[in-house]
Amino acid sequence: MTKAGVSVSASTKGTKTGADEVILGPTGRPYQGFPTPKPLDGHGPARIIALCNQKGGVGKTTTTINLAASLAGYGRRVLAIDFDPQGALSAGLGIQTHDAATIYDLLLDTKRDPHEVIVETRVEGLDVIPANIDLSAAEVHLVNEVARETILARVLRKVASDYDVILIDCQPSLGLLTVNALTAAHGVLIPLECEFFALRGVALLVETIDKVRDRLNPAIELDGVLATMYDPRTLHSREVLERVVEAFGDDVLETVIGRTVKFPDASVSGMPITEFAPEHAAAQAYLRLARELVARGAVA
């Protein structure tokens, strides 16, 4: 179904009131077609967004890759930080990290220039600071450092003026690395799988964000909760999304990311889905997410 030139996914439903038709999205709110962002006059300073959820497998890395590529496609300069020792973000963008300089080197040597570690991707406007398994040792090395929670913030300060947005792909834990990401960030985006056990852990994550706001970073905001792996054919998915909207209200983004086999296919190819299958509904969903975040003011 199409309204004002905007494609609506199969999960969107319409209800008629007289001659008018109200199109509802999966979150139960009237569907909005977010406008294409206007070009920017210049670049920087970057707004830093941490993609965070202590549960694994909820779509953090997939969202970081495809949101970053979508924002770059709209003319934003984007830096993605792989902050997970598994290095999935780096692999998903086709970056080799064996024996390469990574975010781990910058955390241990804050005098090192981050520009030396930044890697350009095949997506114009999208750069990456990669990670590999070495990052798993970072918490041990940093535990005795002075102001250890602010080390990533000090690193990113040196490159923030070159970018419009910096996205941090956090590891699935609430340890020192994640606290560093939250301390460095202006906003938090929570990818949340439409599944009961994923929903259970969100309260603990919100509590951690509140503690960081209270003790380390008073300016941090919740930019939104993003429902991922949504399958409108299952009652469970629909009920979980309903409960998320009840709990978080307008903090739940209207864009919903569906479940599809195209994501692993794109990851194997080392490409964002917006490049791998640009016409696919999942690619269009991430482009819509980018437009929604710009419309909400989370991204310039």
mmCIF file of C-alpha atoms in Angstrom:
data_model
loop_
_atom_site.group_PDB
_atom_site.id
_atom_site.type_symbol
_atom_site.label_atom_id
_atom_site.label_comp_id
_atom_site.label_asym_id
_atom_site.label_seq_id
_atom_site.Cartn_x
_atom_site.Cartn_y
_atom_site.Cartn_z
ATOM 1 C CA MET A 1 0.000 0.000 0.000
ATOM 2 C CA THR A 2 1.366 3.426 -0.844
ATOM 3 C CA LYS A 3 0.548 6.870 0.456
ATOM 4 C CA ALA A 4 2.224 10.093 -0.758
ATOM 5 C CA GLY A 5 4.852 8.078 -2.567
ATOM 6 C CA VAL A 6 6.013 6.208 0.547
ATOM 7 C CA SER A 7 6.234 2.423 0.453
ATOM 8 C CA VAL A 8 4.561 0.662 3.352
ATOM 9 C CA SER A 9 5.685 -2.787 4.464
ATOM 10 C CA ALA A 10 3.393 -5.788 4.508
ATOM 11 C CA SER A 11 3.187 -5.526 8.299
ATOM 12 C CA THR A 12 1.450 -2.159 8.049
ATOM 13 C CA LYS A 13 -2.321 -2.186 8.303
ATOM 14 C CA GLY A 14 -4.973 0.351 7.357
ATOM 15 C CA THR A 15 -8.221 1.214 9.079
ATOM 16 C CA LYS A 16 -10.870 3.314 7.376
ATOM 17 C CA THR A 17 -12.732 6.117 9.072
ATOM 18 C CA GLY A 18 -15.315 7.433 6.637
ATOM 19 C CA ALA A 19 -13.615 8.593 3.449
ATOM 20 C CA ASP A 20 -10.216 8.852 5.145
ATOM 21 C CA GLU A 21 -7.752 6.047 5.575
ATOM 22 C CA VAL A 22 -5.459 5.930 8.618
ATOM 23 C CA ILE A 23 -2.400 3.802 8.015
ATOM 24 C CA LEU A 24 -1.002 2.257 11.179
ATOM 25 C CA GLY A 25 2.549 0.994 11.479
ATOM 26 C CA PRO A 26 3.611 -2.099 13.459
ATOM 27 C CA THR A 27 3.915 -0.017 16.657
ATOM 28 C CA GLY A 28 0.202 0.837 16.436
ATOM 29 C CA ARG A 29 0.797 4.502 15.656
ATOM 30 C CA PRO A 30 -0.184 6.330 12.449
ATOM 31 C CA TYR A 31 2.416 5.704 9.779
ATOM 32 C CA GLN A 32 4.671 8.639 8.928
ATOM 33 C CA GLY A 33 6.823 9.003 5.853
ATOM 34 C CA PHE A 34 9.896 10.793 7.147
ATOM 35 C CA PRO A 35 11.321 13.311 4.663
ATOM 36 C CA THR A 36 14.643 12.885 2.905
ATOM 37 C CA PRO A 37 17.252 14.782 4.981
ATOM 38 C CA LYS A 38 18.548 18.008 3.519
ATOM 39 C CA PRO A 39 22.245 18.175 2.575
ATOM 40 C CA LEU A 40 24.569 19.627 5.204
ATOM 41 C CA ASP A 41 26.554 22.818 4.654
ATOM 42 C CA GLY A 42 29.551 21.409 6.534
ATOM 43 C CA HIS A 43 30.624 18.502 8.716
ATOM 44 C CA GLY A 44 31.101 18.104 12.462
ATOM 45 C CA PRO A 45 31.138 18.142 15.355
ATOM 46 C CA ALA A 46 29.820 14.603 15.567
ATOM 47 C CA ARG A 47 26.976 13.435 17.721
ATOM 48 C CA ILE A 48 28.033 10.160 19.333
ATOM 49 C CA ILE A 49 25.466 7.358 19.607
ATOM 50 C CA ALA A 50 26.083 4.087 21.447
ATOM 51 C CA LEU A 51 24.144 1.053 20.230
ATOM 52 C CA CYS A 52 23.784 -0.925 23.384
ATOM 53 C CA ASN A 53 22.064 -4.016 24.764
ATOM 54 C CA GLN A 54 23.659 -6.500 27.149
ATOM 55 C CA LYS A 55 21.836 -9.363 25.426
ATOM 56 C CA GLY A 56 23.597 -10.788 22.398
ATOM 57 C CA GLY A 57 22.001 -11.496 19.050
ATOM 58 C CA VAL A 58 19.526 -8.613 19.073
ATOM 59 C CA GLY A 59 20.842 -6.835 15.974
ATOM 60 C CA LYS A 60 23.308 -4.285 17.382
ATOM 61 C CA THR A 61 26.016 -4.919 14.796
ATOM 62 C CA THR A 62 23.572 -5.291 11.914
ATOM 63 C CA THR A 63 21.953 -2.011 12.915
ATOM 64 C CA THR A 64 25.271 -0.201 13.311
ATOM 65 C CA ILE A 65 26.463 -1.293 9.853
ATOM 66 C CA ASN A 66 23.252 -0.533 8.013
ATOM 67 C CA LEU A 67 22.333 2.654 9.864
ATOM 68 C CA ALA A 68 25.858 3.958 9.264
ATOM 69 C CA ALA A 69 25.639 3.144 5.545
ATOM 70 C CA SER A 70 22.163 4.694 5.301
ATOM 71 C CA LEU A 71 23.267 7.931 6.962
ATOM 72 C CA ALA A 72 26.314 8.051 4.695
ATOM 73 C CA GLY A 73 23.961 7.621 1.739
ATOM 74 C CA TYR A 74 22.170 10.769 2.872
ATOM 75 C CA GLY A 75 25.407 12.749 2.792
ATOM 76 C CA ARG A 76 26.441 12.410 6.438
ATOM 77 C CA ARG A 77 30.059 11.674 7.335
ATOM 78 C CA VAL A 78 29.918 8.645 9.620
ATOM 79 C CA LEU A 79 32.499 6.913 11.800
ATOM 80 C CA ALA A 80 31.589 3.455 13.122
ATOM 81 C CA ILE A 81 33.481 2.170 16.164
ATOM 82 C CA ASP A 82 33.780 -1.603 16.520
ATOM 83 C CA PHE A 83 33.741 -1.918 20.317
ATOM 84 C CA ASP A 84 33.165 -5.663 20.518
ATOM 85 C CA PRO A 85 36.116 -8.115 20.754
ATOM 86 C CA GLN A 86 34.296 -10.422 18.333
ATOM 87 C CA GLY A 87 35.005 -7.865 15.602
ATOM 88 C CA ALA A 88 31.719 -8.554 13.816
ATOM 89 C CA LEU A 89 31.302 -4.945 12.675
ATOM 90 C CA SER A 90 34.727 -4.978 11.023
ATOM 91 C CA ALA A 91 34.051 -8.337 9.360
ATOM 92 C CA GLY A 92 30.600 -7.214 8.244
ATOM 93 C CA LEU A 93 32.187 -4.335 6.349
ATOM 94 C CA GLY A 94 34.884 -6.511 4.795
ATOM 95 C CA ILE A 95 37.769 -5.130 6.898
ATOM 96 C CA GLN A 96 40.721 -7.381 7.714
ATOM 97 C CA THR A 97 41.830 -6.887 11.326
ATOM 98 C CA HIS A 98 44.587 -9.487 11.691
ATOM 99 C CA ASP A 99 47.753 -7.661 12.774
ATOM 100 C CA ALA A 100 46.020 -4.323 12.122
ATOM 101 C CA ALA A 101 45.896 -1.328 14.456
ATOM 102 C CA THR A 102 42.542 -1.301 16.281
ATOM 103 C CA ILE A 103 40.524 0.525 18.914
ATOM 104 C CA TYR A 104 42.413 -1.526 21.505
ATOM 105 C CA ASP A 105 45.664 0.260 20.581
ATOM 106 C CA LEU A 106 43.978 3.643 21.013
ATOM 107 C CA LEU A 107 42.609 2.731 24.451
ATOM 108 C CA LEU A 108 46.029 1.650 25.686
ATOM 109 C CA ASP A 109 47.888 4.585 24.144
ATOM 110 C CA THR A 110 45.691 7.691 24.303
ATOM 111 C CA LYS A 111 48.512 9.792 22.824
ATOM 112 C CA ARG A 112 48.270 7.867 19.576
ATOM 113 C CA ASP A 113 46.529 9.668 16.718
ATOM 114 C CA PRO A 114 43.166 7.933 15.991
ATOM 115 C CA HIS A 115 43.418 9.027 12.346
ATOM 116 C CA GLU A 116 46.170 6.403 11.931
ATOM 117 C CA VAL A 117 43.709 3.643 12.872
ATOM 118 C CA ILE A 118 40.663 4.790 10.872
ATOM 119 C CA VAL A 119 39.887 2.607 7.846
ATOM 120 C CA GLU A 120 37.833 3.754 4.855
ATOM 121 C CA THR A 121 35.090 1.392 3.706
ATOM 122 C CA ARG A 122 33.697 0.822 0.224
ATOM 123 C CA VAL A 123 30.722 2.997 1.251
ATOM 124 C CA GLU A 124 31.476 6.628 0.502
ATOM 125 C CA GLY A 125 31.348 8.727 3.665
ATOM 126 C CA LEU A 126 31.635 5.751 6.051
ATOM 127 C CA ASP A 127 34.841 5.058 7.988
ATOM 128 C CA VAL A 128 35.558 2.486 10.696
ATOM 129 C CA ILE A 129 37.843 2.065 13.674
ATOM 130 C CA PRO A 130 38.112 -1.745 13.716
ATOM 131 C CA ALA A 131 38.466 -4.244 16.558
ATOM 132 C CA ASN A 132 39.663 -7.806 17.015
ATOM 133 C CA ILE A 133 40.014 -10.310 19.843
ATOM 134 C CA ASP A 134 42.733 -8.186 21.483
ATOM 135 C CA LEU A 135 39.978 -5.925 22.791
ATOM 136 C CA SER A 136 38.923 -8.675 25.205
ATOM 137 C CA ALA A 137 42.017 -7.840 27.299
ATOM 138 C CA ALA A 138 41.174 -4.146 27.532
ATOM 139 C CA GLU A 139 39.144 -4.312 30.743
ATOM 140 C CA VAL A 140 42.035 -6.018 32.560
ATOM 141 C CA HIS A 141 44.540 -3.418 31.345
ATOM 142 C CA LEU A 142 42.297 -0.431 32.057
ATOM 143 C CA VAL A 143 41.039 -1.389 35.504
ATOM 144 C CA ASN A 144 43.821 0.511 37.304
ATOM 145 C CA GLU A 145 43.808 3.548 35.004
ATOM 146 C CA VAL A 146 42.815 6.952 36.364
ATOM 147 C CA ALA A 147 39.375 7.995 35.009
ATOM 148 C CA ARG A 148 39.192 4.663 33.190
ATOM 149 C CA GLU A 149 35.525 5.232 32.251
ATOM 150 C CA THR A 150 36.422 8.261 30.107
ATOM 151 C CA ILE A 151 39.224 6.795 27.974
ATOM 152 C CA LEU A 152 37.083 6.260 24.856
ATOM 153 C CA ALA A 153 35.667 9.787 25.181
ATOM 154 C CA ARG A 154 39.220 11.175 25.114
ATOM 155 C CA VAL A 155 40.002 9.147 21.985
ATOM 156 C CA LEU A 156 36.875 10.247 20.105
ATOM 157 C CA ARG A 157 37.369 13.892 21.016
ATOM 158 C CA LYS A 158 40.290 13.972 18.574
ATOM 159 C CA VAL A 159 38.186 12.950 15.554
ATOM 160 C CA ALA A 160 34.713 14.289 16.397
ATOM 161 C CA SER A 161 35.159 17.436 14.302
ATOM 162 C CA ASP A 162 35.657 15.344 11.127
ATOM 163 C CA TYR A 163 32.284 13.556 11.290
ATOM 164 C CA ASP A 164 28.568 14.247 11.647
ATOM 165 C CA VAL A 165 27.795 11.095 13.622
ATOM 166 C CA ILE A 166 29.845 8.453 15.417
ATOM 167 C CA LEU A 167 28.154 5.087 16.052
ATOM 168 C CA ILE A 168 29.593 2.756 18.703
ATOM 169 C CA ASP A 169 28.778 -0.941 18.370
ATOM 170 C CA CYS A 170 28.941 -2.165 21.982
ATOM 171 C CA GLN A 171 29.637 -5.697 23.139
ATOM 172 C CA PRO A 172 26.801 -7.674 24.779
ATOM 173 C CA SER A 173 27.660 -6.877 28.393
ATOM 174 C CA LEU A 174 27.448 -4.032 30.891
ATOM 175 C CA GLY A 175 31.174 -4.071 31.724
ATOM 176 C CA LEU A 176 33.839 -1.382 31.581
ATOM 177 C CA LEU A 177 33.882 -1.167 27.775
ATOM 178 C CA THR A 178 30.144 -0.515 27.618
ATOM 179 C CA VAL A 179 30.391 2.056 30.412
ATOM 180 C CA ASN A 180 33.149 3.766 28.379
ATOM 181 C CA ALA A 181 30.825 3.878 25.371
ATOM 182 C CA LEU A 182 27.956 5.312 27.430
ATOM 183 C CA THR A 183 30.271 7.899 28.999
ATOM 184 C CA ALA A 184 31.463 9.023 25.556
ATOM 185 C CA ALA A 185 27.979 9.096 23.977
ATOM 186 C CA HIS A 186 25.427 11.858 23.599
ATOM 187 C CA GLY A 187 22.682 9.342 22.972
ATOM 188 C CA VAL A 188 21.830 5.645 23.248
ATOM 189 C CA LEU A 189 19.980 3.548 20.694
ATOM 190 C CA ILE A 190 18.705 0.225 22.067
ATOM 191 C CA PRO A 191 18.120 -2.484 19.450
ATOM 192 C CA LEU A 192 15.591 -4.861 20.960
ATOM 193 C CA GLU A 193 14.692 -8.226 19.474
ATOM 194 C CA CYS A 194 10.956 -8.864 19.482
ATOM 195 C CA GLU A 195 11.348 -11.803 21.840
ATOM 196 C CA PHE A 196 10.449 -12.181 25.522
ATOM 197 C CA PHE A 197 13.946 -12.784 26.944
ATOM 198 C CA ALA A 198 15.313 -9.743 25.128
ATOM 199 C CA LEU A 199 12.595 -7.649 26.736
ATOM 200 C CA ARG A 200 13.502 -8.830 30.249
ATOM 201 C CA GLY A 201 16.985 -7.330 30.192
ATOM 202 C CA VAL A 202 16.050 -3.832 29.072
ATOM 203 C CA ALA A 203 15.174 -2.645 32.592
ATOM 204 C CA LEU A 204 18.719 -3.450 33.755
ATOM 205 C CA LEU A 205 20.178 -1.595 30.771
ATOM 206 C CA VAL A 206 18.034 1.481 31.447
ATOM 207 C CA GLU A 207 19.165 1.354 35.085
ATOM 208 C CA THR A 208 22.806 1.324 33.928
ATOM 209 C CA ILE A 209 22.173 4.301 31.621
ATOM 210 C CA ASP A 210 20.614 6.173 34.558
ATOM 211 C CA LYS A 211 23.678 5.470 36.712
ATOM 212 C CA VAL A 212 26.017 6.698 33.986
ATOM 213 C CA ARG A 213 23.886 9.837 33.618
ATOM 214 C CA ASP A 214 23.981 10.413 37.378
ATOM 215 C CA ARG A 215 27.697 9.782 37.915
ATOM 216 C CA LEU A 216 29.630 10.198 34.651
ATOM 217 C CA ASN A 217 27.703 11.742 31.762
ATOM 218 C CA PRO A 218 24.772 14.011 32.706
ATOM 219 C CA ALA A 219 24.072 14.842 29.043
ATOM 220 C CA ILE A 220 23.342 11.309 27.814
ATOM 221 C CA GLU A 221 19.872 10.770 26.323
ATOM 222 C CA LEU A 222 17.838 7.791 25.175
ATOM 223 C CA ASP A 223 17.533 8.312 21.416
ATOM 224 C CA GLY A 224 15.155 5.433 21.017
ATOM 225 C CA VAL A 225 14.306 1.752 21.277
ATOM 226 C CA LEU A 226 14.489 -0.020 17.917
ATOM 227 C CA ALA A 227 12.421 -3.175 17.477
ATOM 228 C CA THR A 228 14.398 -5.728 15.465
ATOM 229 C CA MET A 229 13.790 -9.246 14.094
ATOM 230 C CA TYR A 230 10.089 -8.504 13.989
ATOM 231 C CA ASP A 231 7.873 -11.123 12.382
ATOM 232 C CA PRO A 232 4.279 -9.886 12.004
ATOM 233 C CA ARG A 233 3.106 -13.447 11.316
ATOM 234 C CA THR A 234 3.758 -14.532 14.927
ATOM 235 C CA LEU A 235 1.597 -13.547 17.870
ATOM 236 C CA HIS A 236 4.689 -13.534 20.099
ATOM 237 C CA SER A 237 6.427 -10.816 18.037
ATOM 238 C CA ARG A 238 3.325 -8.664 17.991
ATOM 239 C CA GLU A 239 2.746 -9.035 21.745
ATOM 240 C CA VAL A 240 6.366 -8.207 22.628
ATOM 241 C CA LEU A 241 6.268 -5.092 20.437
ATOM 242 C CA GLU A 242 3.000 -4.085 22.092
ATOM 243 C CA ARG A 243 4.581 -4.407 25.542
ATOM 244 C CA VAL A 244 7.639 -2.418 24.467
ATOM 245 C CA VAL A 245 5.399 0.433 23.280
ATOM 246 C CA GLU A 246 3.458 0.282 26.580
ATOM 247 C CA ALA A 247 6.716 0.514 28.555
ATOM 248 C CA PHE A 248 8.614 3.116 26.509
ATOM 249 C CA GLY A 249 5.906 5.055 24.675
ATOM 250 C CA ASP A 250 7.261 7.558 22.169
ATOM 251 C CA ASP A 251 10.836 6.412 22.857
ATOM 252 C CA VAL A 252 10.039 3.392 20.670
ATOM 253 C CA LEU A 253 11.005 4.273 17.113
ATOM 254 C CA GLU A 254 8.288 3.940 14.519
ATOM 255 C CA THR A 255 10.661 2.141 12.184
ATOM 256 C CA VAL A 256 10.677 -1.611 12.801
ATOM 257 C CA ILE A 257 13.295 -3.977 11.365
ATOM 258 C CA GLY A 258 11.885 -7.265 10.118
ATOM 259 C CA ARG A 259 13.502 -10.685 10.212
ATOM 260 C CA THR A 260 15.142 -11.769 6.945
ATOM 261 C CA VAL A 261 17.889 -14.093 5.679
ATOM 262 C CA LYS A 262 19.304 -11.202 3.642
ATOM 263 C CA PHE A 263 21.202 -9.864 6.666
ATOM 264 C CA PRO A 264 23.589 -12.838 7.043
ATOM 265 C CA ASP A 265 23.953 -12.959 3.261
ATOM 266 C CA ALA A 266 25.047 -9.314 3.237
ATOM 267 C CA SER A 267 27.429 -9.890 6.178
ATOM 268 C CA VAL A 268 29.150 -12.775 4.371
ATOM 269 C CA SER A 269 29.641 -10.449 1.394
ATOM 270 C CA GLY A 270 31.168 -7.771 3.666
ATOM 271 C CA MET A 271 28.552 -5.231 2.584
ATOM 272 C CA PRO A 272 25.689 -3.291 4.176
ATOM 273 C CA ILE A 273 22.297 -4.519 3.033
ATOM 274 C CA THR A 274 21.721 -1.093 1.471
ATOM 275 C CA GLU A 275 24.505 -1.984 -0.991
ATOM 276 C CA PHE A 276 23.915 -5.745 -1.187
ATOM 277 C CA ALA A 277 20.162 -5.610 -1.859
ATOM 278 C CA PRO A 278 19.131 -1.926 -2.037
ATOM 279 C CA GLU A 279 15.552 -2.639 -3.107
ATOM 280 C CA HIS A 280 14.887 -5.186 -0.362
ATOM 281 C CA ALA A 281 12.400 -4.223 2.371
ATOM 282 C CA ALA A 282 15.143 -4.521 5.028
ATOM 283 C CA ALA A 283 17.348 -2.014 3.180
ATOM 284 C CA GLN A 284 14.411 0.366 2.873
ATOM 285 C CA ALA A 285 13.717 -0.045 6.616
ATOM 286 C CA TYR A 286 17.227 1.098 7.534
ATOM 287 C CA LEU A 287 16.989 4.067 5.170
ATOM 288 C CA ARG A 288 13.737 4.944 6.917
ATOM 289 C CA LEU A 289 15.452 4.566 10.307
ATOM 290 C CA ALA A 290 18.118 7.055 9.208
ATOM 291 C CA ARG A 291 15.420 9.518 8.117
ATOM 292 C CA GLU A 292 13.537 9.051 11.392
ATOM 293 C CA LEU A 293 16.610 9.753 13.518
ATOM 294 C CA VAL A 294 17.313 12.909 11.523
ATOM 295 C CA ALA A 295 13.670 13.949 11.898
ATOM 296 C CA ARG A 296 13.883 13.339 15.663
ATOM 297 C CA GLY A 297 17.044 15.461 15.919
ATOM 298 C CA ALA A 298 19.254 12.569 17.018
ATOM 299 C CA VAL A 299 21.413 13.093 13.913
ATOM 300 C CA ALA A 300 22.143 16.360 12.088
#
